[in-house]
Short mmCIF file of C-alpha atoms in Angstrom, two decimals:
data_model
loop_
_atom_site.label_atom_id
_atom_site.label_comp_id
_atom_site.label_asym_id
_atom_site.label_seq_id
_atom_site.Cartn_x
_atom_site.Cartn_y
_atom_site.Cartn_z
CA UNK A 26 1.28 -237.13 123.20
CA UNK A 27 1.55 -235.02 119.97
CA UNK A 28 0.25 -236.41 116.69
CA UNK A 29 3.23 -235.12 114.57
CA UNK A 30 6.96 -234.58 114.97
CA UNK A 31 8.07 -231.09 115.96
CA UNK A 32 10.43 -230.30 113.07
CA UNK A 33 9.26 -232.06 109.94
CA UNK A 34 5.66 -232.66 110.99
CA UNK A 35 5.86 -236.39 110.35
CA UNK A 36 2.82 -238.38 111.60
CA UNK A 37 3.46 -240.38 114.80
CA UNK A 38 2.09 -243.86 115.57
CA UNK A 39 -0.19 -243.54 118.58
CA UNK A 40 -0.77 -246.25 121.26
CA UNK A 41 -3.41 -248.79 120.35
CA UNK A 42 -3.65 -247.23 116.85
CA UNK A 43 -5.23 -249.40 114.21
CA UNK A 44 -3.58 -249.76 110.82
CA UNK A 45 -0.26 -248.47 112.09
CA UNK A 46 1.31 -249.21 108.74
CA UNK A 47 -0.62 -246.33 107.12
CA UNK A 48 0.86 -243.74 109.45
CA UNK A 49 4.31 -245.25 109.11
CA UNK A 50 4.13 -245.21 105.30
CA UNK A 51 3.00 -241.56 105.25
CA UNK A 52 6.07 -240.57 107.27
CA UNK A 53 8.35 -242.59 104.99
CA UNK A 54 6.84 -240.87 101.92
CA UNK A 55 7.66 -237.45 103.33
CA UNK A 56 11.20 -238.52 104.17
CA UNK A 57 11.56 -239.92 100.68
CA UNK A 58 10.90 -236.46 99.31
CA UNK A 59 13.00 -234.25 101.61
CA UNK A 60 15.95 -236.42 102.62
CA UNK A 61 18.90 -235.91 100.24
CA UNK A 62 16.73 -233.30 98.57
CA UNK A 63 17.51 -232.78 94.87
CA UNK A 64 15.16 -230.87 92.56
CA UNK A 65 15.12 -230.61 88.79
CA UNK A 66 14.90 -226.80 88.72
CA UNK A 67 13.78 -223.73 90.70
CA UNK A 68 12.74 -221.26 88.00
CA UNK A 69 9.48 -222.82 86.81
CA UNK A 70 6.03 -221.33 87.50
CA UNK A 71 3.98 -223.87 85.53
CA UNK A 72 3.97 -227.63 86.12
CA UNK A 73 5.75 -229.63 83.39
CA UNK A 74 3.47 -231.15 80.78
CA UNK A 75 4.63 -234.76 81.25
CA UNK A 76 6.08 -235.18 84.73
CA UNK A 77 7.38 -238.52 85.92
CA UNK A 78 6.57 -240.00 89.33
CA UNK A 79 9.04 -238.66 91.84
CA UNK A 80 9.95 -235.51 89.86
CA UNK A 81 10.68 -232.69 92.29
CA UNK A 82 10.74 -228.93 91.61
CA UNK A 83 10.94 -225.78 93.68
CA UNK A 84 7.99 -223.63 92.67
CA UNK A 85 9.23 -220.23 91.46
CA UNK A 86 7.46 -217.02 92.59
CA UNK A 87 4.18 -216.62 90.71
CA UNK A 88 3.19 -220.28 90.52
CA UNK A 89 0.20 -220.99 88.30
CA UNK A 90 -2.42 -223.67 87.56
CA UNK A 91 -1.82 -226.62 89.93
CA UNK A 92 1.08 -224.73 91.50
CA UNK A 93 -0.86 -221.56 92.30
CA UNK A 94 -0.24 -220.41 95.86
CA UNK A 95 2.68 -222.83 96.34
CA UNK A 96 5.58 -220.39 95.77
CA UNK A 97 8.85 -221.61 97.26
CA UNK A 98 7.50 -225.04 98.18
CA UNK A 99 8.91 -228.36 97.04
CA UNK A 100 6.51 -229.90 94.52
CA UNK A 101 6.65 -233.68 94.00
CA UNK A 102 4.67 -235.71 91.49
CA UNK A 103 2.92 -238.68 93.11
CA UNK A 104 0.38 -241.23 91.94
CA UNK A 105 -2.28 -238.96 93.39
CA UNK A 106 -0.96 -235.80 91.67
CA UNK A 107 1.17 -232.93 92.87
CA UNK A 108 2.01 -232.76 96.55
CA UNK A 109 3.76 -229.80 98.19
CA UNK A 110 6.13 -229.54 101.14
CA UNK A 111 6.79 -226.23 102.85
CA UNK A 112 10.52 -225.79 103.51
CA UNK A 113 11.98 -224.60 106.79
CA UNK A 114 14.83 -222.08 107.09
CA UNK A 115 18.12 -223.82 106.46
CA UNK A 116 16.82 -226.51 104.13
CA UNK A 117 19.21 -227.31 101.29
CA UNK A 118 18.33 -228.60 97.85
CA UNK A 119 20.66 -229.52 95.01
CA UNK A 120 19.35 -227.91 91.79
CA UNK A 121 20.23 -230.33 89.02
CA UNK A 122 19.73 -227.94 86.07
CA UNK A 123 22.16 -225.40 87.55
CA UNK A 124 24.61 -227.69 89.28
CA UNK A 125 24.35 -225.66 92.50
CA UNK A 126 23.00 -226.15 96.00
CA UNK A 127 20.30 -223.70 97.03
CA UNK A 128 19.45 -222.81 100.64
CA UNK A 129 16.07 -221.61 101.95
CA UNK A 130 16.39 -218.53 104.17
CA UNK A 131 12.78 -218.46 105.33
CA UNK A 132 11.55 -216.43 102.37
CA UNK A 133 13.60 -217.37 99.29
CA UNK A 134 15.81 -220.05 97.88
CA UNK A 135 19.31 -218.78 97.04
CA UNK A 136 22.84 -219.93 96.38
CA UNK A 137 25.10 -218.82 99.22
CA UNK A 138 28.20 -216.81 98.37
CA UNK A 139 31.22 -217.51 100.51
CA UNK A 140 33.31 -214.58 101.69
CA UNK A 141 36.45 -216.33 100.54
CA UNK A 142 37.29 -219.52 98.71
CA UNK A 143 37.04 -221.06 95.29
CA UNK A 144 33.89 -221.99 93.39
CA UNK A 145 33.85 -224.90 91.03
CA UNK A 146 31.11 -223.12 89.03
CA UNK A 147 29.29 -219.83 89.24
CA UNK A 148 26.23 -218.87 87.24
CA UNK A 149 24.73 -215.39 87.59
CA UNK A 150 21.18 -215.32 86.27
CA UNK A 151 22.06 -218.30 84.06
CA UNK A 152 23.53 -221.75 84.40
CA UNK A 153 27.24 -222.52 84.43
CA UNK A 154 28.57 -225.79 83.02
CA UNK A 155 31.74 -227.85 82.84
CA UNK A 156 33.23 -225.62 80.09
CA UNK A 157 31.67 -222.26 80.90
CA UNK A 158 32.30 -222.41 84.64
CA UNK A 159 31.60 -218.70 85.04
CA UNK A 160 28.41 -217.62 83.26
CA UNK A 161 26.63 -214.26 83.41
CA UNK A 162 23.33 -213.24 81.83
CA UNK A 163 22.95 -209.45 82.03
CA UNK A 164 22.61 -206.31 79.87
CA UNK A 165 26.21 -205.42 80.77
CA UNK A 166 29.11 -206.68 82.84
CA UNK A 167 31.39 -204.19 84.65
CA UNK A 168 35.01 -204.69 85.62
CA UNK A 169 36.33 -201.60 87.39
CA UNK A 170 39.47 -200.52 89.20
CA UNK A 171 40.14 -200.67 92.92
CA UNK A 172 41.86 -197.31 93.06
CA UNK A 173 44.33 -197.56 90.16
CA UNK A 174 44.47 -199.56 86.93
CA UNK A 175 42.70 -202.76 85.96
CA UNK A 176 43.81 -205.73 83.86
CA UNK A 177 41.87 -208.66 82.46
CA UNK A 178 44.17 -211.64 82.05
CA UNK A 179 43.63 -214.53 79.63
CA UNK A 180 46.26 -217.20 80.27
CA UNK A 181 46.80 -220.32 78.18
CA UNK A 182 48.88 -223.40 78.96
CA UNK A 183 50.96 -223.67 75.77
CA UNK A 184 51.69 -221.61 72.61
CA UNK A 185 49.48 -223.85 70.47
CA UNK A 186 46.49 -223.26 72.74
CA UNK A 187 44.06 -220.34 72.44
CA UNK A 188 43.56 -217.25 74.59
CA UNK A 189 40.99 -215.03 72.90
CA UNK A 190 37.79 -213.05 73.05
CA UNK A 191 35.07 -214.61 70.89
CA UNK A 192 32.11 -212.52 69.69
CA UNK A 193 29.00 -214.50 68.78
CA UNK A 194 25.55 -214.03 67.27
CA UNK A 195 23.05 -216.70 68.30
CA UNK A 196 25.95 -218.75 69.72
CA UNK A 197 27.72 -218.70 66.33
CA UNK A 198 31.13 -217.03 66.10
CA UNK A 199 31.44 -213.76 64.15
CA UNK A 200 34.75 -212.25 65.35
CA UNK A 201 37.69 -213.35 67.47
CA UNK A 202 40.72 -211.51 68.76
CA UNK A 203 43.66 -212.88 70.70
CA UNK A 204 46.41 -215.48 70.39
CA UNK A 205 44.56 -218.32 68.71
CA UNK A 206 46.67 -221.41 68.04
CA UNK A 207 49.95 -219.49 68.24
CA UNK A 208 51.77 -216.58 69.86
CA UNK A 209 50.93 -213.91 67.25
CA UNK A 210 48.02 -211.61 68.05
CA UNK A 211 45.29 -211.75 65.42
CA UNK A 212 41.83 -210.46 64.62
CA UNK A 213 39.56 -212.79 62.66
CA UNK A 214 36.02 -212.42 61.33
CA UNK A 215 33.37 -214.81 60.02
CA UNK A 216 30.01 -214.43 58.33
CA UNK A 217 28.66 -217.83 59.40
CA UNK A 218 30.84 -219.15 62.23
CA UNK A 219 32.57 -221.74 60.02
CA UNK A 220 34.57 -219.83 57.40
CA UNK A 221 37.06 -217.42 58.98
CA UNK A 222 39.22 -214.60 57.56
CA UNK A 223 42.24 -213.12 59.30
CA UNK A 224 41.96 -209.33 59.12
CA UNK A 225 45.10 -208.43 61.11
CA UNK A 226 48.10 -210.32 62.46
CA UNK A 227 50.71 -208.76 64.75
CA UNK A 228 53.92 -210.81 64.98
CA UNK A 229 54.87 -211.61 68.57
CA UNK A 230 58.58 -211.51 67.82
CA UNK A 231 58.73 -208.14 66.05
CA UNK A 232 55.42 -206.29 66.33
CA UNK A 233 55.21 -206.27 62.54
CA UNK A 234 51.59 -205.98 61.43
CA UNK A 235 50.29 -207.94 58.44
CA UNK A 236 46.94 -207.31 56.77
CA UNK A 237 46.13 -210.61 55.01
CA UNK A 238 43.08 -209.11 53.27
CA UNK A 239 42.85 -206.04 50.98
CA UNK A 240 42.83 -202.72 52.85
CA UNK A 241 40.00 -200.34 52.00
CA UNK A 242 40.40 -196.73 53.13
CA UNK A 243 37.10 -195.18 54.12
CA UNK A 244 38.13 -191.81 52.75
CA UNK A 245 37.38 -188.16 53.41
CA UNK A 246 36.20 -185.32 51.20
CA UNK A 247 39.34 -183.18 51.67
CA UNK A 248 42.97 -183.70 52.54
CA UNK A 249 43.71 -183.53 56.29
CA UNK A 250 45.11 -180.28 57.63
CA UNK A 251 48.84 -180.48 58.41
CA UNK A 252 49.14 -184.30 58.24
CA UNK A 253 52.17 -185.85 59.89
CA UNK A 254 54.73 -187.87 57.95
CA UNK A 255 53.49 -191.43 57.53
CA UNK A 256 49.81 -190.46 57.24
CA UNK A 257 47.86 -192.37 54.57
CA UNK A 258 44.38 -191.41 53.36
CA UNK A 259 41.87 -191.53 50.50
CA UNK A 260 40.57 -188.25 49.13
CA UNK A 261 37.06 -189.14 47.97
CA UNK A 262 36.68 -185.93 45.96
CA UNK A 263 39.58 -186.84 43.67
CA UNK A 264 39.62 -190.62 44.19
CA UNK A 265 43.35 -190.37 45.00
CA UNK A 266 45.18 -192.34 47.66
CA UNK A 267 47.71 -190.03 49.27
CA UNK A 268 50.46 -190.16 51.84
CA UNK A 269 52.60 -187.68 53.71
CA UNK A 270 56.32 -188.33 53.41
CA UNK A 271 59.34 -186.10 54.10
CA UNK A 272 57.06 -183.13 54.59
CA UNK A 273 55.37 -183.58 51.18
CA UNK A 274 51.97 -184.91 50.19
CA UNK A 275 52.32 -187.57 47.49
CA UNK A 276 49.67 -189.26 45.35
CA UNK A 277 50.16 -193.02 45.33
CA UNK A 278 49.86 -194.45 41.86
CA UNK A 279 50.81 -197.80 40.44
CA UNK A 280 51.76 -198.48 36.85
CA UNK A 281 50.23 -195.78 34.74
CA UNK A 282 47.40 -196.84 32.49
CA UNK A 283 47.94 -196.43 28.75
CA UNK A 284 46.93 -193.04 27.42
CA UNK A 285 43.77 -192.82 25.38
CA UNK A 286 43.97 -192.02 21.70
CA UNK A 287 43.08 -188.39 22.38
CA UNK A 288 44.98 -187.76 25.62
CA UNK A 289 47.48 -184.89 25.50
CA UNK A 290 49.02 -182.09 27.55
CA UNK A 291 50.60 -178.77 26.56
CA UNK A 292 52.83 -176.69 28.88
CA UNK A 293 53.87 -173.11 28.18
CA UNK A 294 56.69 -171.77 30.38
CA UNK A 295 56.66 -168.03 29.94
CA UNK A 296 60.02 -166.28 29.69
CA UNK A 297 59.51 -164.24 26.55
CA UNK A 298 57.07 -161.56 25.50
CA UNK A 299 56.64 -163.15 22.10
CA UNK A 300 54.93 -166.41 21.27
CA UNK A 301 55.68 -168.12 17.98
CA UNK A 302 52.95 -169.11 15.58
CA UNK A 303 53.50 -172.80 16.38
CA UNK A 304 52.63 -172.31 20.04
CA UNK A 305 49.19 -173.33 21.22
CA UNK A 306 48.73 -170.19 23.33
CA UNK A 307 48.83 -166.78 21.69
CA UNK A 308 49.33 -163.56 23.63
CA UNK A 309 47.40 -160.41 22.76
CA UNK A 310 46.82 -156.95 24.20
CA UNK A 311 43.49 -155.89 25.67
CA UNK A 312 42.85 -152.17 25.11
CA UNK A 313 46.56 -151.43 24.52
CA UNK A 314 47.83 -153.45 27.49
CA UNK A 315 51.32 -154.92 27.30
CA UNK A 316 53.61 -157.60 28.66
CA UNK A 317 57.27 -157.46 29.59
CA UNK A 318 60.07 -159.69 30.79
CA UNK A 319 61.32 -156.95 33.12
CA UNK A 320 60.25 -158.94 36.14
CA UNK A 321 61.67 -157.60 39.43
CA UNK A 322 63.92 -159.84 41.48
CA UNK A 323 61.30 -160.11 44.24
CA UNK A 324 58.95 -161.85 41.81
CA UNK A 325 61.49 -164.40 40.59
CA UNK A 326 60.76 -167.27 42.91
CA UNK A 327 63.59 -169.72 43.43
CA UNK A 328 61.42 -172.54 42.16
CA UNK A 329 60.64 -170.71 38.88
CA UNK A 330 62.94 -167.98 37.52
CA UNK A 331 60.75 -167.43 34.44
CA UNK A 332 57.66 -165.32 33.95
CA UNK A 333 56.33 -162.23 32.19
CA UNK A 334 54.73 -159.11 33.64
CA UNK A 335 51.18 -158.45 32.42
CA UNK A 336 50.46 -154.72 32.35
CA UNK A 337 47.35 -152.60 31.97
CA UNK A 338 47.15 -149.41 29.90
CA UNK A 339 45.77 -145.89 30.11
CA UNK A 340 42.52 -147.27 28.74
CA UNK A 341 39.91 -148.52 31.19
CA UNK A 342 39.86 -152.32 31.49
CA UNK A 343 43.14 -152.64 29.63
CA UNK A 344 45.39 -155.62 30.17
CA UNK A 345 46.75 -158.73 28.51
CA UNK A 346 45.60 -162.24 27.65
CA UNK A 347 46.84 -165.62 26.51
CA UNK A 348 44.33 -167.82 24.67
CA UNK A 349 44.46 -171.34 23.25
CA UNK A 350 43.72 -172.51 20.62
CA UNK A 351 45.33 -169.48 19.03
CA UNK A 352 43.21 -169.76 15.86
CA UNK A 353 39.50 -169.67 15.00
CA UNK A 354 38.76 -167.26 17.79
CA UNK A 355 40.08 -169.68 20.40
CA UNK A 356 36.75 -171.29 21.38
CA UNK A 357 37.29 -174.89 20.30
CA UNK A 358 36.82 -176.82 23.57
CA UNK A 359 33.65 -177.99 25.22
CA UNK A 360 33.09 -180.02 28.40
CA UNK A 361 31.72 -183.54 28.45
CA UNK A 362 33.84 -185.18 25.73
CA UNK A 363 37.04 -186.00 27.66
CA UNK A 364 38.37 -185.18 31.13
CA UNK A 365 39.93 -181.73 30.70
CA UNK A 366 42.43 -179.84 32.84
CA UNK A 367 43.71 -176.24 32.89
CA UNK A 368 46.54 -174.93 35.05
CA UNK A 369 48.06 -171.46 35.48
CA UNK A 370 50.70 -170.02 37.84
CA UNK A 371 50.43 -166.30 38.65
CA UNK A 372 51.57 -163.82 41.29
CA UNK A 373 50.10 -160.47 42.32
CA UNK A 374 52.91 -158.13 43.42
CA UNK A 375 51.84 -154.57 44.16
CA UNK A 376 48.09 -154.24 44.49
CA UNK A 377 44.76 -156.04 44.04
CA UNK A 378 42.52 -152.99 43.73
CA UNK A 379 40.49 -152.80 40.52
CA UNK A 380 42.18 -155.81 38.97
CA UNK A 381 40.42 -158.84 37.50
CA UNK A 382 41.80 -162.19 36.41
CA UNK A 383 39.85 -165.00 34.77
CA UNK A 384 41.81 -168.19 34.18
CA UNK A 385 40.55 -171.54 32.93
CA UNK A 386 38.30 -172.91 30.22
CA UNK A 387 35.98 -170.03 29.34
CA UNK A 388 34.63 -167.85 26.56
CA UNK A 389 35.78 -164.31 27.45
CA UNK A 390 38.79 -162.40 26.09
CA UNK A 391 38.27 -159.11 27.95
CA UNK A 392 36.96 -157.70 31.25
CA UNK A 393 33.40 -159.01 30.68
CA UNK A 394 32.50 -162.19 32.58
CA UNK A 395 32.38 -165.44 30.59
CA UNK A 396 29.12 -166.63 29.07
CA UNK A 397 30.29 -170.24 29.30
CA UNK A 398 33.14 -171.79 31.20
CA UNK A 399 34.83 -173.57 34.06
CA UNK A 400 37.34 -171.10 35.43
CA UNK A 401 38.82 -169.10 38.28
CA UNK A 402 37.73 -165.51 38.78
CA UNK A 403 39.79 -163.12 40.92
CA UNK A 404 38.18 -159.79 41.74
CA UNK A 405 40.56 -157.76 43.88
CA UNK A 406 42.00 -160.24 46.42
CA UNK A 407 39.00 -162.62 46.31
CA UNK A 408 39.36 -165.82 44.29
CA UNK A 409 36.46 -168.15 43.47
CA UNK A 410 35.99 -171.12 41.17
CA UNK A 411 33.10 -170.64 38.75
CA UNK A 412 31.02 -172.59 36.28
CA UNK A 413 28.88 -170.90 33.63
CA UNK A 414 26.44 -172.29 31.09
CA UNK A 415 24.71 -169.71 28.92
CA UNK A 416 25.27 -166.99 31.59
CA UNK A 417 23.89 -169.10 34.47
CA UNK A 418 26.69 -169.42 37.04
CA UNK A 419 27.75 -171.25 40.20
CA UNK A 420 30.66 -170.39 42.49
CA UNK A 421 32.83 -172.01 45.13
CA UNK A 422 33.55 -170.37 48.46
CA UNK A 423 35.98 -167.46 48.22
CA UNK A 424 39.70 -167.61 48.99
CA UNK A 425 41.49 -164.42 50.11
CA UNK A 426 44.82 -164.01 48.30
CA UNK A 427 48.00 -162.34 49.49
CA UNK A 428 50.50 -160.17 47.61
CA UNK A 429 53.88 -161.65 46.83
CA UNK A 430 52.62 -165.25 46.73
CA UNK A 431 52.78 -167.31 43.55
CA UNK A 432 49.51 -169.21 43.19
CA UNK A 433 48.95 -172.36 41.15
CA UNK A 434 45.34 -172.52 39.92
CA UNK A 435 44.17 -175.91 38.68
CA UNK A 436 40.72 -176.88 37.38
CA UNK A 437 39.59 -180.32 36.17
CA UNK A 438 36.32 -181.32 34.49
CA UNK A 439 35.43 -185.00 34.42
CA UNK A 440 34.72 -186.77 31.13
CA UNK A 441 30.97 -186.81 31.76
CA UNK A 442 30.94 -183.05 32.23
CA UNK A 443 29.17 -183.42 35.57
CA UNK A 444 31.83 -182.26 38.05
CA UNK A 445 34.46 -179.52 38.07
CA UNK A 446 37.18 -179.61 40.70
CA UNK A 447 38.99 -176.39 41.63
CA UNK A 448 42.32 -176.44 43.48
CA UNK A 449 44.77 -173.70 44.46
CA UNK A 450 48.26 -174.01 45.93
CA UNK A 451 50.37 -171.21 47.43
CA UNK A 452 54.06 -171.01 46.43
CA UNK A 453 55.67 -174.47 46.76
CA UNK A 454 53.37 -175.73 49.52
CA UNK A 455 52.03 -179.18 48.62
CA UNK A 456 48.73 -178.85 50.50
CA UNK A 457 45.99 -177.07 48.57
CA UNK A 458 44.63 -173.88 50.13
CA UNK A 459 41.41 -174.38 48.16
CA UNK A 460 39.94 -177.69 47.01
CA UNK A 461 36.25 -177.62 46.06
CA UNK A 462 34.02 -179.25 43.47
CA UNK A 463 31.02 -177.82 41.62
CA UNK A 464 28.41 -179.99 39.93
CA UNK A 465 26.03 -177.39 38.50
CA UNK A 466 26.10 -175.10 35.43
CA UNK A 467 28.98 -176.93 33.74
CA UNK A 468 28.88 -176.12 30.00
CA UNK A 469 28.62 -179.75 28.85
CA UNK A 470 27.09 -178.88 25.52
CA UNK A 471 28.83 -178.72 22.13
CA UNK A 472 27.12 -175.37 21.57
CA UNK A 473 28.86 -173.91 24.63
CA UNK A 474 32.41 -173.79 23.28
CA UNK A 475 35.24 -172.32 25.32
CA UNK A 476 38.97 -171.63 25.09
CA UNK A 477 41.85 -172.19 27.47
CA UNK A 478 42.43 -168.59 28.46
CA UNK A 479 44.17 -166.37 30.99
CA UNK A 480 42.75 -162.82 30.93
CA UNK A 481 44.09 -160.06 33.22
CA UNK A 482 42.60 -156.53 33.21
CA UNK A 483 42.50 -153.39 35.35
CA UNK A 484 39.60 -151.00 35.61
CA UNK A 485 41.64 -147.80 36.11
CA UNK A 486 43.18 -145.65 33.36
CA UNK A 487 46.64 -145.72 34.90
CA UNK A 488 49.06 -148.17 33.28
CA UNK A 489 50.46 -150.48 35.95
CA UNK A 490 51.79 -153.97 36.55
CA UNK A 491 48.96 -156.44 37.21
CA UNK A 492 51.14 -159.43 38.06
CA UNK A 493 53.57 -162.08 36.87
CA UNK A 494 52.38 -165.04 34.77
CA UNK A 495 54.80 -167.97 35.05
CA UNK A 496 53.15 -170.82 33.15
CA UNK A 497 50.04 -172.08 31.42
CA UNK A 498 48.92 -175.62 30.71
CA UNK A 499 45.96 -177.30 29.07
CA UNK A 500 45.03 -180.81 27.99
CA UNK A 501 43.40 -183.96 29.29
CA UNK A 502 43.72 -185.08 32.90
CA UNK A 503 45.44 -188.32 31.90
CA UNK A 504 47.83 -186.46 29.60
CA UNK A 505 48.82 -184.08 32.40
CA UNK A 506 49.29 -186.92 34.88
CA UNK A 507 51.52 -188.82 32.47
CA UNK A 508 53.67 -185.79 31.61
CA UNK A 509 54.05 -184.66 35.21
CA UNK A 510 54.65 -188.19 36.56
#
């Protein structure tokens, strides 16, 4: 007769055995451990510090200290210390910490997955609970298609309930998106998980989007190329918020701020060869150059019928100029006191060869480059924006001009005298074809005085038409903005 049972190895009472109660009690103790087997956990490699009598665990792979070499066995705390029971294939144990039933397959304990059917809870590498019945601990979770599209559905019982995605840090909410407490879709954010701000709300009944908080546009250094109607953006170079509407780019501005005590703007629309003494700009010949109102019909743009032809002479570098202020030699401005602006509108008609134009705030009145200034220089068909301080110069990238196009040249210098912005528009197009800013060699020094000047010359000794000057303007940036709306 065998000493133990075949399956569980329980000790048998032998004939004529003394102290039969000892053998019987040993068998009962084993049954007490493995019948209706329920363990506290199955992921522990070290014994708990303060176990209670009867505590049962499944030793995880890599058992240590008193559990060394007992991987996969059922450990039970007894009055004599830890005892271990080797499981057989098919044993089942309810794991209390996970709320699942694990099965031993001969090598490992695992939770069986049914081919079909419903699970009350499912935890993948973590424990599920009564609220979080599906729980996953992983670097990523993938939901993919089965040949076509894929939808993730969040369904709630009633409109006042919540169906949302909640983003947490350390189990504290930071952002939530969905239909929370209503039917409108919303996006909310929180810095601490308790105070929440609605960032966006889309009305379920109309699709109308509301932004409950201020909207901050991130901005870009230049206007977008060919923006569509309805486009809104912030130009960080100018600080302007702009929008595209009805094919035009508009600057959004609220109620205009009051003008400063010294803000002003002066516009000169040229339609006469003479300028009265009261005008800010005064025209003058350069080496016998002339001007004339005999502007050909091809130069009279529909958006501006005015203008005067500036002509060279039979003297080399002859031409014509307009300078403001018209007294005291003209050089009465300097950069760095107020935000200044200069604007000129000019068209080259017949040729670029040998012709030079300098337009802006600068110190020259002839073909020689300016010693000081913030101005446009056009040599042939190449236009650049330039800054000059005591003959040290910086330039923007070049823009190639075309004949028969009326160009608006606009330069602004900020009040600190630290940045000069150059912009050029072609004909009536609202998008600038050049928009660049220079921050070096700006003549922000009272000793570097300049005038508002437009100087056009030609190197040859043949008198010819240089181009048509339509308008000149000078003043402060705020004064120009107020006058032009």
